[in-house]
Short mmCIF file of C-alpha atoms and ligand atoms in Angstrom, two decimals:
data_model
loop_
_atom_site.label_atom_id
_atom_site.label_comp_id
_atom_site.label_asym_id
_atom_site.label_seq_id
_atom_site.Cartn_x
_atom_site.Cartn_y
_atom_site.Cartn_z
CA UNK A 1 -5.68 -1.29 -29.37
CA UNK A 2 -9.29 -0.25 -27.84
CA UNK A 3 -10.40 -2.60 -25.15
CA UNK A 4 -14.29 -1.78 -23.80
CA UNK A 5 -15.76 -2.73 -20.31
CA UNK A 6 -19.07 -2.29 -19.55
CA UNK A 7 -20.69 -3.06 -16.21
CA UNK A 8 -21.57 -1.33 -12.79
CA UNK A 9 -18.29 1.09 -12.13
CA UNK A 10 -16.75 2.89 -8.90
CA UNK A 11 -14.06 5.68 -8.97
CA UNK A 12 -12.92 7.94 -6.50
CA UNK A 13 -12.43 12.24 -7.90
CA UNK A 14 -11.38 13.35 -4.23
CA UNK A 15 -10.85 12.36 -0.24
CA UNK A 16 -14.60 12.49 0.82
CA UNK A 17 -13.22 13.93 4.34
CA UNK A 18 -12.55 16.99 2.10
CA UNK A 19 -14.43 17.52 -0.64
CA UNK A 20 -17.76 15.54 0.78
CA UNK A 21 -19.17 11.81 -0.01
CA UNK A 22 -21.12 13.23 -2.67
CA UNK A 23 -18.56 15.07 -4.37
CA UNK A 24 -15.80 12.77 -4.07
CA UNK A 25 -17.16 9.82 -6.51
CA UNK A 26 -18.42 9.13 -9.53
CA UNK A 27 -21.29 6.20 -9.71
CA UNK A 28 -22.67 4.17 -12.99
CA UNK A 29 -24.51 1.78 -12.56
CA UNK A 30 -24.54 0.28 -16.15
CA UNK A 31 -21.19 1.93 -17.41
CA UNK A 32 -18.37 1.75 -19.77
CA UNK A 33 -14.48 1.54 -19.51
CA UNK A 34 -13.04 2.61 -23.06
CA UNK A 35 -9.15 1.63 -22.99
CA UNK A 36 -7.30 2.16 -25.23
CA UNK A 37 -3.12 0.96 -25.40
CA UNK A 38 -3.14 0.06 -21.69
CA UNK A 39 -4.63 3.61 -20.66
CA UNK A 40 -7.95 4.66 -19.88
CA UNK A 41 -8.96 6.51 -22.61
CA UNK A 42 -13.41 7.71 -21.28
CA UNK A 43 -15.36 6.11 -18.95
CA UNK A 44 -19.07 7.14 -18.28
CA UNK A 45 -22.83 6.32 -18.55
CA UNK A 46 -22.88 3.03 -21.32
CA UNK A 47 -25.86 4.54 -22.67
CA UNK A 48 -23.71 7.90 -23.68
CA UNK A 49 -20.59 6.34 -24.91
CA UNK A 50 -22.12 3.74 -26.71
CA UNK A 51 -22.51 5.58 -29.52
CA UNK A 52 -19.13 7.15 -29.62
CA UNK A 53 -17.85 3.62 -30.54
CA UNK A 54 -17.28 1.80 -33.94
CA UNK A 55 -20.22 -0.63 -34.02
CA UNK A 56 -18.01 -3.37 -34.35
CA UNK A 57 -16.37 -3.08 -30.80
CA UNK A 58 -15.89 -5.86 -29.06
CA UNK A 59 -17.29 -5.18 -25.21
CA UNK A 60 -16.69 -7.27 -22.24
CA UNK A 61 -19.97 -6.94 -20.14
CA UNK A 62 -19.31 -7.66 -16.58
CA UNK A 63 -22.37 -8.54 -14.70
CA UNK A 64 -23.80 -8.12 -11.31
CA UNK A 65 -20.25 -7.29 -9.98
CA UNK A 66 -18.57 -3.94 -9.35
CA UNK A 67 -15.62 -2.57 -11.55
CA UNK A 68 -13.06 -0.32 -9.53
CA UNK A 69 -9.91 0.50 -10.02
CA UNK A 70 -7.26 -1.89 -8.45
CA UNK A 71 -6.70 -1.69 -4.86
CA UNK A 72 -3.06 0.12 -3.38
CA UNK A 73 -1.06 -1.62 -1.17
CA UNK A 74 0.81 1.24 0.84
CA UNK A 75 2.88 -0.83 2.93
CA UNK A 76 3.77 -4.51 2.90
CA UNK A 77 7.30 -6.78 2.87
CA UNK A 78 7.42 -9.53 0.43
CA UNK A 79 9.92 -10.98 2.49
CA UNK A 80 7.75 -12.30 5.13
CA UNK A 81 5.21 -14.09 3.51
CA UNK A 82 6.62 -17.44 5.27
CA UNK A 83 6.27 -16.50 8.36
CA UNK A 84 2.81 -14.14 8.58
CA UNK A 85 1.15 -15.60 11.62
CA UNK A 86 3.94 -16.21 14.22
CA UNK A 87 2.25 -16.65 17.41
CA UNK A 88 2.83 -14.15 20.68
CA UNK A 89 4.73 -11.73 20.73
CA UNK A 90 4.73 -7.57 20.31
CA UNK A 91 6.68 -5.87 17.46
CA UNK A 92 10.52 -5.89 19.17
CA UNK A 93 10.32 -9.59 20.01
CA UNK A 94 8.52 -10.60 17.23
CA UNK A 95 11.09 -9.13 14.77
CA UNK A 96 14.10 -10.73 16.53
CA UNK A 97 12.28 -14.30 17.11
CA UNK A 98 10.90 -14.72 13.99
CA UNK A 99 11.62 -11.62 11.33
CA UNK A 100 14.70 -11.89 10.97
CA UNK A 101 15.63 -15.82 10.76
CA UNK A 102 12.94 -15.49 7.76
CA UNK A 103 14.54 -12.47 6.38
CA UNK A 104 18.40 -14.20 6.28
CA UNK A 105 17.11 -16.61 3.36
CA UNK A 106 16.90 -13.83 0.86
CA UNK A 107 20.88 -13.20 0.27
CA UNK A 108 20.24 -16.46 -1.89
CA UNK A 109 18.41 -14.65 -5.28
CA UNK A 110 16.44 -17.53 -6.50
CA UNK A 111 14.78 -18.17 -3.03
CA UNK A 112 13.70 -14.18 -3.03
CA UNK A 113 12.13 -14.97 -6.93
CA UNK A 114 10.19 -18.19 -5.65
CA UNK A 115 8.63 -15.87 -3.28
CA UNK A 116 8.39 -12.80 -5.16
CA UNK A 117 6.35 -14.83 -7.80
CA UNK A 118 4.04 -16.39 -4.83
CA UNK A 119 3.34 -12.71 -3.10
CA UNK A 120 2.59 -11.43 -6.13
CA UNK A 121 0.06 -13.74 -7.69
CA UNK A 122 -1.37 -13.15 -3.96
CA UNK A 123 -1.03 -9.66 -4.35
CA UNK A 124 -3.03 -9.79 -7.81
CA UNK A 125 -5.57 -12.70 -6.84
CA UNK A 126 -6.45 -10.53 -3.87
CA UNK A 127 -6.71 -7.36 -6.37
CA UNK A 128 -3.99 -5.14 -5.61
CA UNK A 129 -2.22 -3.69 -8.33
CA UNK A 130 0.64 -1.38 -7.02
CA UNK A 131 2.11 -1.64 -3.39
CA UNK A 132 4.96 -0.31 -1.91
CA UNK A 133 7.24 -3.05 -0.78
CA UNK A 134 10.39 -3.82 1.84
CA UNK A 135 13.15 -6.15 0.30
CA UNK A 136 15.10 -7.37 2.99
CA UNK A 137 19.01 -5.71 3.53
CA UNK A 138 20.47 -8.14 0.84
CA UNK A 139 20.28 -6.24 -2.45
CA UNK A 140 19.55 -9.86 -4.33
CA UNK A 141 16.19 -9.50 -2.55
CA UNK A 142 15.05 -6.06 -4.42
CA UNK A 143 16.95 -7.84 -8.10
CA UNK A 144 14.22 -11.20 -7.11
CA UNK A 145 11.76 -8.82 -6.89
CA UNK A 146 11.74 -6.11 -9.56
CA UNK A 147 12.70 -9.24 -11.76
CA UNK A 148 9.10 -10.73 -10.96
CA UNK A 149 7.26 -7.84 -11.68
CA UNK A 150 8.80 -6.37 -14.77
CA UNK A 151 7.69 -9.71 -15.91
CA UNK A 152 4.57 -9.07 -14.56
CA UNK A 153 4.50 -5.38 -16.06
CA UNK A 154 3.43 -4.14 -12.83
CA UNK A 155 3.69 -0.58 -11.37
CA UNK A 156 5.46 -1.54 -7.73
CA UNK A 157 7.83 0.51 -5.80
CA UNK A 158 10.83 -1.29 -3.84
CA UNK A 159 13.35 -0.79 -1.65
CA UNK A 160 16.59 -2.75 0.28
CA UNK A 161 16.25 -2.55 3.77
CA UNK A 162 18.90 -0.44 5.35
CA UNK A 163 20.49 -1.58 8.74
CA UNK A 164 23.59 -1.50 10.35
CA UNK A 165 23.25 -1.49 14.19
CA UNK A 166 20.25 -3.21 16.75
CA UNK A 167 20.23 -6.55 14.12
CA UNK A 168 21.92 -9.69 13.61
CA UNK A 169 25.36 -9.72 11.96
CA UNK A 170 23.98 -11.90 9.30
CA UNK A 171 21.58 -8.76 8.22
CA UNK A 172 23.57 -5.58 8.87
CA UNK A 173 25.11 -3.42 6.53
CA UNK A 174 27.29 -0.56 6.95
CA UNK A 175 26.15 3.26 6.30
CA UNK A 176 28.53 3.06 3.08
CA UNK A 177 27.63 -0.48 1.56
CA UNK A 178 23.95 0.31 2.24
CA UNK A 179 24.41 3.56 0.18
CA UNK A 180 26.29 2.09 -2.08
CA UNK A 181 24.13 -0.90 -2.88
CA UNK A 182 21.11 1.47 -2.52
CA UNK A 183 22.27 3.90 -5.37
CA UNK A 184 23.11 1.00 -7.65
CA UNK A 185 19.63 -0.06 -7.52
CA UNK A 186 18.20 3.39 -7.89
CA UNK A 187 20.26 3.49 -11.61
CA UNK A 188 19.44 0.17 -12.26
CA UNK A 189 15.71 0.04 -11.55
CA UNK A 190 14.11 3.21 -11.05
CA UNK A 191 11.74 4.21 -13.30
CA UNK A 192 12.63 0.92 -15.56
CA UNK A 193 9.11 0.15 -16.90
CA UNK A 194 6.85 0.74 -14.35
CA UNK A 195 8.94 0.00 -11.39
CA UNK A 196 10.11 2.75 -8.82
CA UNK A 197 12.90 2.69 -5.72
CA UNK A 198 12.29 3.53 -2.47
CA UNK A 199 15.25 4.27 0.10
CA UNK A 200 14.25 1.79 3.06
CA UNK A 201 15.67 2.41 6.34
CA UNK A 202 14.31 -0.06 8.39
CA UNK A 203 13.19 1.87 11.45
CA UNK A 204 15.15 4.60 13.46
CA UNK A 205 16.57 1.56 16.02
CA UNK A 206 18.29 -0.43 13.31
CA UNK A 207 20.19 2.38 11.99
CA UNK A 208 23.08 4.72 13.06
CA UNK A 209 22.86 8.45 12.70
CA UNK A 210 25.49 8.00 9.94
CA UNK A 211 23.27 5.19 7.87
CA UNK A 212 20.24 8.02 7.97
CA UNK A 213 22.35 10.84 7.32
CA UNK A 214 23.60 8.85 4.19
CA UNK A 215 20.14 8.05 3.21
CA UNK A 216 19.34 11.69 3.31
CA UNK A 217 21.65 12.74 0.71
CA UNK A 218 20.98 9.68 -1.37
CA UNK A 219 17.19 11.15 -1.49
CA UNK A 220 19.03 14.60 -2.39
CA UNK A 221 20.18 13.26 -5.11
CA UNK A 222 17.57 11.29 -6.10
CA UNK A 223 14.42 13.46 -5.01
CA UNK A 224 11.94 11.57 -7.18
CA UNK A 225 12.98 8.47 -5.73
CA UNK A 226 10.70 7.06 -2.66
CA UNK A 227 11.59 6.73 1.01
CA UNK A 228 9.94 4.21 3.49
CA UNK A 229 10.28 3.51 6.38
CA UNK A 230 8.01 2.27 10.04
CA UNK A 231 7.44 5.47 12.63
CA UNK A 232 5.87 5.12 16.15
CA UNK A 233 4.23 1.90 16.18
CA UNK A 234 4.85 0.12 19.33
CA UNK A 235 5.21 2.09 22.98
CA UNK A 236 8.45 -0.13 23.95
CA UNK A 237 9.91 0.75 20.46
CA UNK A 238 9.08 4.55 20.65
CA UNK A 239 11.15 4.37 24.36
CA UNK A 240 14.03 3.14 22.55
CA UNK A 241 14.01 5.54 19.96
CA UNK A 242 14.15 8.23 22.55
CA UNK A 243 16.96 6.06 24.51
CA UNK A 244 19.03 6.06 21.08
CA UNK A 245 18.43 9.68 19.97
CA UNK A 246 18.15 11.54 22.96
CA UNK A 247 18.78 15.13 21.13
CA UNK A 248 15.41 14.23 19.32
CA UNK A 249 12.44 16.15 19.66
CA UNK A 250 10.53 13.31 19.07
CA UNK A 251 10.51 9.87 16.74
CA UNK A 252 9.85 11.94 13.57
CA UNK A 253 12.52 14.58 14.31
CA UNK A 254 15.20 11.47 14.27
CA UNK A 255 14.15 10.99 10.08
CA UNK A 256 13.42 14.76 9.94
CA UNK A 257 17.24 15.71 11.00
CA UNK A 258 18.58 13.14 8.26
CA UNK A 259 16.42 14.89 5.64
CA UNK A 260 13.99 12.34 5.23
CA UNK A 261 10.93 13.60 4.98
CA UNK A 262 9.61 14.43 1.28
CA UNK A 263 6.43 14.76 -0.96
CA UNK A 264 7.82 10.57 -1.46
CA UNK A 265 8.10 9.70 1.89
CA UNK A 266 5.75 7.00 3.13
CA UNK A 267 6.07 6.14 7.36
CA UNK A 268 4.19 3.07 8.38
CA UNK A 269 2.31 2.81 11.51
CA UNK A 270 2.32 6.25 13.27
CA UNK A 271 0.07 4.41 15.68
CA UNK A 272 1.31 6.90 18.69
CA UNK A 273 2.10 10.23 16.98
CA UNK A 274 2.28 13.70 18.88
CA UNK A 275 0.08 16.61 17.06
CA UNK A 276 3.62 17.85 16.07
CA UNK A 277 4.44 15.29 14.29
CA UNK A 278 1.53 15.23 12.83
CA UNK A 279 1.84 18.76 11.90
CA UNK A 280 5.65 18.52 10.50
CA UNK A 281 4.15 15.26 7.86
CA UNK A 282 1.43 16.73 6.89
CA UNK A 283 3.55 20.26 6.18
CA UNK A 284 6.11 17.83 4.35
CA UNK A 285 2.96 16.60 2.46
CA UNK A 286 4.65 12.85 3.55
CA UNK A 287 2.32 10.19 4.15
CA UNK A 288 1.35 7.33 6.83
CA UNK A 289 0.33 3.90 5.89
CA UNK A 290 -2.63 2.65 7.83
CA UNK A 291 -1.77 -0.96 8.76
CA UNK A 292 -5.36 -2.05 11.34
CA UNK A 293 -4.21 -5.66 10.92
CA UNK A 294 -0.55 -5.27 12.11
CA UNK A 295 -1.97 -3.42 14.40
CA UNK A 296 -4.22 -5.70 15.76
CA UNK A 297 -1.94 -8.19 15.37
CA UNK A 298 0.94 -7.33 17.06
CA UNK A 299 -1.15 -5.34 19.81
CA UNK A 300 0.54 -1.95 18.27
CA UNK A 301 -2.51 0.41 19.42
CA UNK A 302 -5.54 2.08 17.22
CA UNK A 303 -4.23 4.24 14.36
CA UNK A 304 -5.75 8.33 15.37
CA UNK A 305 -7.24 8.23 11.84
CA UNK A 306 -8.80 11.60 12.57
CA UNK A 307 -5.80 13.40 13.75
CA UNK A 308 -3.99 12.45 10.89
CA UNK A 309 -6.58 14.09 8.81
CA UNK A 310 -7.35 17.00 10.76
CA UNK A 311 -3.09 18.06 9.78
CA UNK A 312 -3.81 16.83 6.45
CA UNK A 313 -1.30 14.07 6.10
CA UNK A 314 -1.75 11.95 3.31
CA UNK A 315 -2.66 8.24 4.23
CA UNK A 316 -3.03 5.19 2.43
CA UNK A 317 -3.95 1.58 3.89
CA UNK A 318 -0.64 -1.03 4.34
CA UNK A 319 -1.55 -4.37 4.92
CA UNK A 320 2.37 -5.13 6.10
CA UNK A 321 2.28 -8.95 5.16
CA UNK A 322 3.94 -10.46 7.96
CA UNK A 323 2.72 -8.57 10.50
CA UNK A 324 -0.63 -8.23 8.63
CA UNK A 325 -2.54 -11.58 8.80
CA UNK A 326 -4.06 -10.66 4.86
CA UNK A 327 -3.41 -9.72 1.31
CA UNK A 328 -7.15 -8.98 1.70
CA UNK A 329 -7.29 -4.81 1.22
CA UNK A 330 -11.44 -5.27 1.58
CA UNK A 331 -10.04 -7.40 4.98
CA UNK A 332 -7.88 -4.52 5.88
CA UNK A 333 -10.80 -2.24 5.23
CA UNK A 334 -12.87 -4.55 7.35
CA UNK A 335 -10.26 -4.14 10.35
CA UNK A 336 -9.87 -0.41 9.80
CA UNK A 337 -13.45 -0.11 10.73
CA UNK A 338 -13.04 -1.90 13.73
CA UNK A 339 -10.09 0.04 15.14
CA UNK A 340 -11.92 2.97 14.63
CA UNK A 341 -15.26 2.19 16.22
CA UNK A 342 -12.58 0.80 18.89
CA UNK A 343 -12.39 4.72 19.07
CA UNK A 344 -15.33 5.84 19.02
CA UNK A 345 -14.81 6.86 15.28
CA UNK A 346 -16.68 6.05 12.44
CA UNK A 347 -14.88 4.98 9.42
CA UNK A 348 -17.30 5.80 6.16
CA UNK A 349 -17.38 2.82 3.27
CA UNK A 350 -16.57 6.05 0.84
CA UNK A 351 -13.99 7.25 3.17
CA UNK A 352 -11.99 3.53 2.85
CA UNK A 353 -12.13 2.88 -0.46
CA UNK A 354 -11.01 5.85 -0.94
CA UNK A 355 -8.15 5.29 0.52
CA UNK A 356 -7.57 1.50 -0.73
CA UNK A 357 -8.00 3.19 -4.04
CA UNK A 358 -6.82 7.16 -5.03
CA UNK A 359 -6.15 7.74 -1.30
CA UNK A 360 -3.48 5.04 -1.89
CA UNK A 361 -2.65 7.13 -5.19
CA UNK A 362 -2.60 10.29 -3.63
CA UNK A 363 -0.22 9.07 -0.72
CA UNK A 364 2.14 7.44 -2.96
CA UNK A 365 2.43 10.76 -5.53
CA UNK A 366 1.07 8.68 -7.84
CA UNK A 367 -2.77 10.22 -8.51
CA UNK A 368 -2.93 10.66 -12.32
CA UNK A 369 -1.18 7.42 -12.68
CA UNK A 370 -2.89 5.04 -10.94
CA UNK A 371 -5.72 5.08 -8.65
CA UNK A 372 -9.06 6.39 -10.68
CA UNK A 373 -10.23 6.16 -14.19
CA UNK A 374 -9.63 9.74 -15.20
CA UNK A 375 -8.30 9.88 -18.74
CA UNK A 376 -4.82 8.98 -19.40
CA UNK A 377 -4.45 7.12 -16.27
CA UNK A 378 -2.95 3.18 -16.32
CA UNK A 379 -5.93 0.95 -16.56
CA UNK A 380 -4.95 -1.70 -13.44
CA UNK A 381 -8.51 -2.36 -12.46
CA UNK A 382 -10.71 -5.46 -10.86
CA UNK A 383 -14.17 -6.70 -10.93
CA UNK A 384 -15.76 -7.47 -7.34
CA UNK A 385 -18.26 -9.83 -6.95
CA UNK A 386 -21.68 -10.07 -4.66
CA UNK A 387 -22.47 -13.27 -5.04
CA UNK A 388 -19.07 -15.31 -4.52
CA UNK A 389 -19.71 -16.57 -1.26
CA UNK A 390 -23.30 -17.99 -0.31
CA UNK A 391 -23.30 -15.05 2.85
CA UNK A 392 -22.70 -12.32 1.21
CA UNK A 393 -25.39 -13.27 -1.84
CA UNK A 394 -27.84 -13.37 0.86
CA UNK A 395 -26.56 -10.33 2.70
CA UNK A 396 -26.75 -8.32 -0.73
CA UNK A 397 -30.24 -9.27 -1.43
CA UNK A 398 -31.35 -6.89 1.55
CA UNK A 399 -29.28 -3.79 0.43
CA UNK A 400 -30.77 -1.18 -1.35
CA UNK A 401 -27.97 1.34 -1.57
CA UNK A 402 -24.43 1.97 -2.74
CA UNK A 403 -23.09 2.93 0.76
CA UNK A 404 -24.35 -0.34 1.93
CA UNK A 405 -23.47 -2.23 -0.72
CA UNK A 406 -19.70 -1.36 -0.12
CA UNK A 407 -20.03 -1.48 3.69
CA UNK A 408 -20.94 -5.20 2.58
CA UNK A 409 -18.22 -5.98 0.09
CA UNK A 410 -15.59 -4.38 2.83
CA UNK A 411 -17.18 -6.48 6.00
CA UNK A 412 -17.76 -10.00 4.51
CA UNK A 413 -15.10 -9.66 1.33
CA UNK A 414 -12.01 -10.84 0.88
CA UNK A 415 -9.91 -12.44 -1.84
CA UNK A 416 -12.74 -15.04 -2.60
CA UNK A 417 -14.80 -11.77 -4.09
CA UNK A 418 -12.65 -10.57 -6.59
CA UNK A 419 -13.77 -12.29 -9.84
CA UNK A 420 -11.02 -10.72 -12.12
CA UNK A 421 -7.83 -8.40 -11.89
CA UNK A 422 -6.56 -6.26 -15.10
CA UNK A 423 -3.01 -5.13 -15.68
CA UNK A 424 -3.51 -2.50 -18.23
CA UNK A 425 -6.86 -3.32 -19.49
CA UNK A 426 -5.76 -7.30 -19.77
CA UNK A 427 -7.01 -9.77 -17.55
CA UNK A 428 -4.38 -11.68 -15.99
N1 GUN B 501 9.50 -2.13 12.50
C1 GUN B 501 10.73 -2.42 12.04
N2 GUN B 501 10.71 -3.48 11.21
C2 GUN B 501 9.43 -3.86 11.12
C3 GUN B 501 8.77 -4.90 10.40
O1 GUN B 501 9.35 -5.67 9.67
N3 GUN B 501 7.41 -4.97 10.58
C4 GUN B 501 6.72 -4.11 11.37
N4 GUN B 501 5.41 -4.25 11.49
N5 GUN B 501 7.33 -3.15 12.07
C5 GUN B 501 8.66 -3.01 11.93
ZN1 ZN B 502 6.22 -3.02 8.15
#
């Protein structure tokens, strides 16, 4: 089944921090999206492909908006979408006062559905397409959720939570049952449709050396299966780490010794990371999640966007929903830039959707799959619009440019401004 789009498009070819701006796009301004079965099949200049096509194609012409491929959530936990925007306190309190009372409601599998089916349809209104996503330690959570989105037919990666120490009783496992459960859900659910498992150790605090060391050779085992995890976020948290692994050469060596750091391993945060560590991810080709609304939120610190790049580490925007006030990735872009003039760094519009897009790909394994509209890649893909909110029609009106035209979209956008989301070249 062919499917045609036509209308201004966007895709990223390469990270602009490597390649260049101008290299690392491609631009039409009136183009076409040929899909066909789900997978995009050309895309290009309309005026060039239009004659390639049987003249009785049916296109969709999307107007004055901008077609891009869906946005890539690298980090978020469906789990706490009841309780984003708990007031006052910094990551360690925070979790105990108010994470994990919400997280306790999801041994029960139809509560972890009902809100699997709400995140998601905020996931998709918002345009993101694929994230990478913490269940909570009851395995009924990740069943809720994979449930929801095979139903969906969505491409989303996630994972139990695995704790056993530093956590209520109610939400601890034991290095054994947290395996166990773990691999059950790997043979279950990986690679079922477009669904993927990710081994999710909590953070380094919530589990024993034992629970990491098992989650090490679960990922031997399993080496195409993801790991996630949250790394150096908060200063209190990165004392404690140190407290509870002294022989540790640092907060990454405590994952690094349980052999968890792989091409699939994706660390949230790394807010506070040595140059070493930075060194020993990007060697491992593992990736960070840039969360600027956590951040923010929970007074974390300002992600060293540049350092991570200067050691090549892979990095892909989170907007880790509940400690992330939005679903919004063009919000997340928006507070990216912030943290980062906060700096005295200058985050390009290029540079960010590049990473809300193939950056997101890239970080994830994933480029080829998702992320861009090269042939043979999954056509998940969403139409942004200028003139949804009376501000940013106005704003638009002055722009001449693309670079300012996405500055614009990524500074006064949010869910409001996407007009349509695809799931393999249908709108949903
Ligand atoms: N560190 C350990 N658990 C969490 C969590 O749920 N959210 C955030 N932001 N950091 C964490
Ligand atoms: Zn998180």
């Amino acid at each position: 089944m062919i499917k045609v789009y036509r209308g201004e498009l966007l895709h990223f070819l390469a990270d602009p921090e490597k390649v260049g701006i101008e290299q690392s796009y491609e631009y039409f301004k009136d183009g076409l999206l040929i899909i066909k079965d789900g997978l995009v099949e050309r895309m290009g200049d309309a005026e060039d492909l239009m004659p390639s096509l049987a003249t009785d194609t049916k296109i969709t012409h999307y107007k004055d908006g901008l077609i891009m491929p869906g946005f890539i959530d690298t980090h978020v936990h469906y789990p706490q979408t009841e309780m984003i925007a708990s007031y006052g306190e910094q990551l360690l309190e925070w979790l105990e006062n108010y994470t994990f009372p919400a997280e306790r409601c999801f041994s029960d599998l139809s509560h972890g559905e009902n809100v699997a089916e709400f995140f998601l349809t905020q996931l998709l209104e918002a345009g993101t397409t694929t994230a990478l996503v913490f269940g909570t330690v009851h395995k009924q959570s990740v069943e809720a959720f994979f449930n929801i989105a095979q139903q969906k037919n969505l491409r989303m990666i996630c994972g139990k939570v695995l704790m056993d120490q530093n956590c209520p009783d109610y939400l601890s496992d034991t290095a054994q049952t947290g395996y166990d459960d773990s691999k059950a859900l790997i043979e279950k659910w990986h690679n079922t449709d477009r669904l993927q498992y990710a081994i999710t150790p909590r953070f380094a605090p919530t589990s024993s050396k034992a629970q990491l060391d098992k989650a090490g050779e679960l990922l031997a085992e399993y080496p195409d299966v993801y790991m996630q995890t949250h790394l150096s976020e908060n200063l209190k948290e990165i004392e404690w780490v140190q407290e509870l692994f002294p022989t540790s050469k640092h907060y990454l060596d405590v994952y690094d010794q349980s052999k968890l750091l792989s091409r699939r391993s994706i660390f949230a945060h790394g807010v506070h990371l040595k140059d070493e560590e930075c060194a020993r991810l990007g060697e491992m080709h593992s990736a960070i999640a840039f969360c600027p609304s956590s951040n923010l939120f929970l007074g974390s610190g300002l992600f060293n966007l540049v350092q991570a790049q200067k050691y090549n580490v892979n990095i892909g925007f989170g907007s880790d929903i509940g400690a992330g006030t939005t679903f919004s990735m063009l919000s997340t872009i928006n507070e990216g830039y912030k943290t980062q003039q906060l700096r005295g760094d200058k985050l390009s519009p290029y540079q960010s959707f590049y990473l809300a897009t193939l950056g997101g790909a890239v970080a994830l394994d994933l480029e080829g799959t998702i992320g861009n509209f090269m042939p043979g890649t999954e056509a998940d893909f969403i139409l942004l619009d200028y003139h949804a909110t009376p501000l940013m029609d106005r704003r638009i009106k002055h722009c001449s440019n693309l670079t300012e035209k996405l500055f614009i979209l990524s500074m006064l956008g949010d869910e409001r401004h996407v007009k349509a989301t695809h799931i393999l070249g249908e709108k949903i």
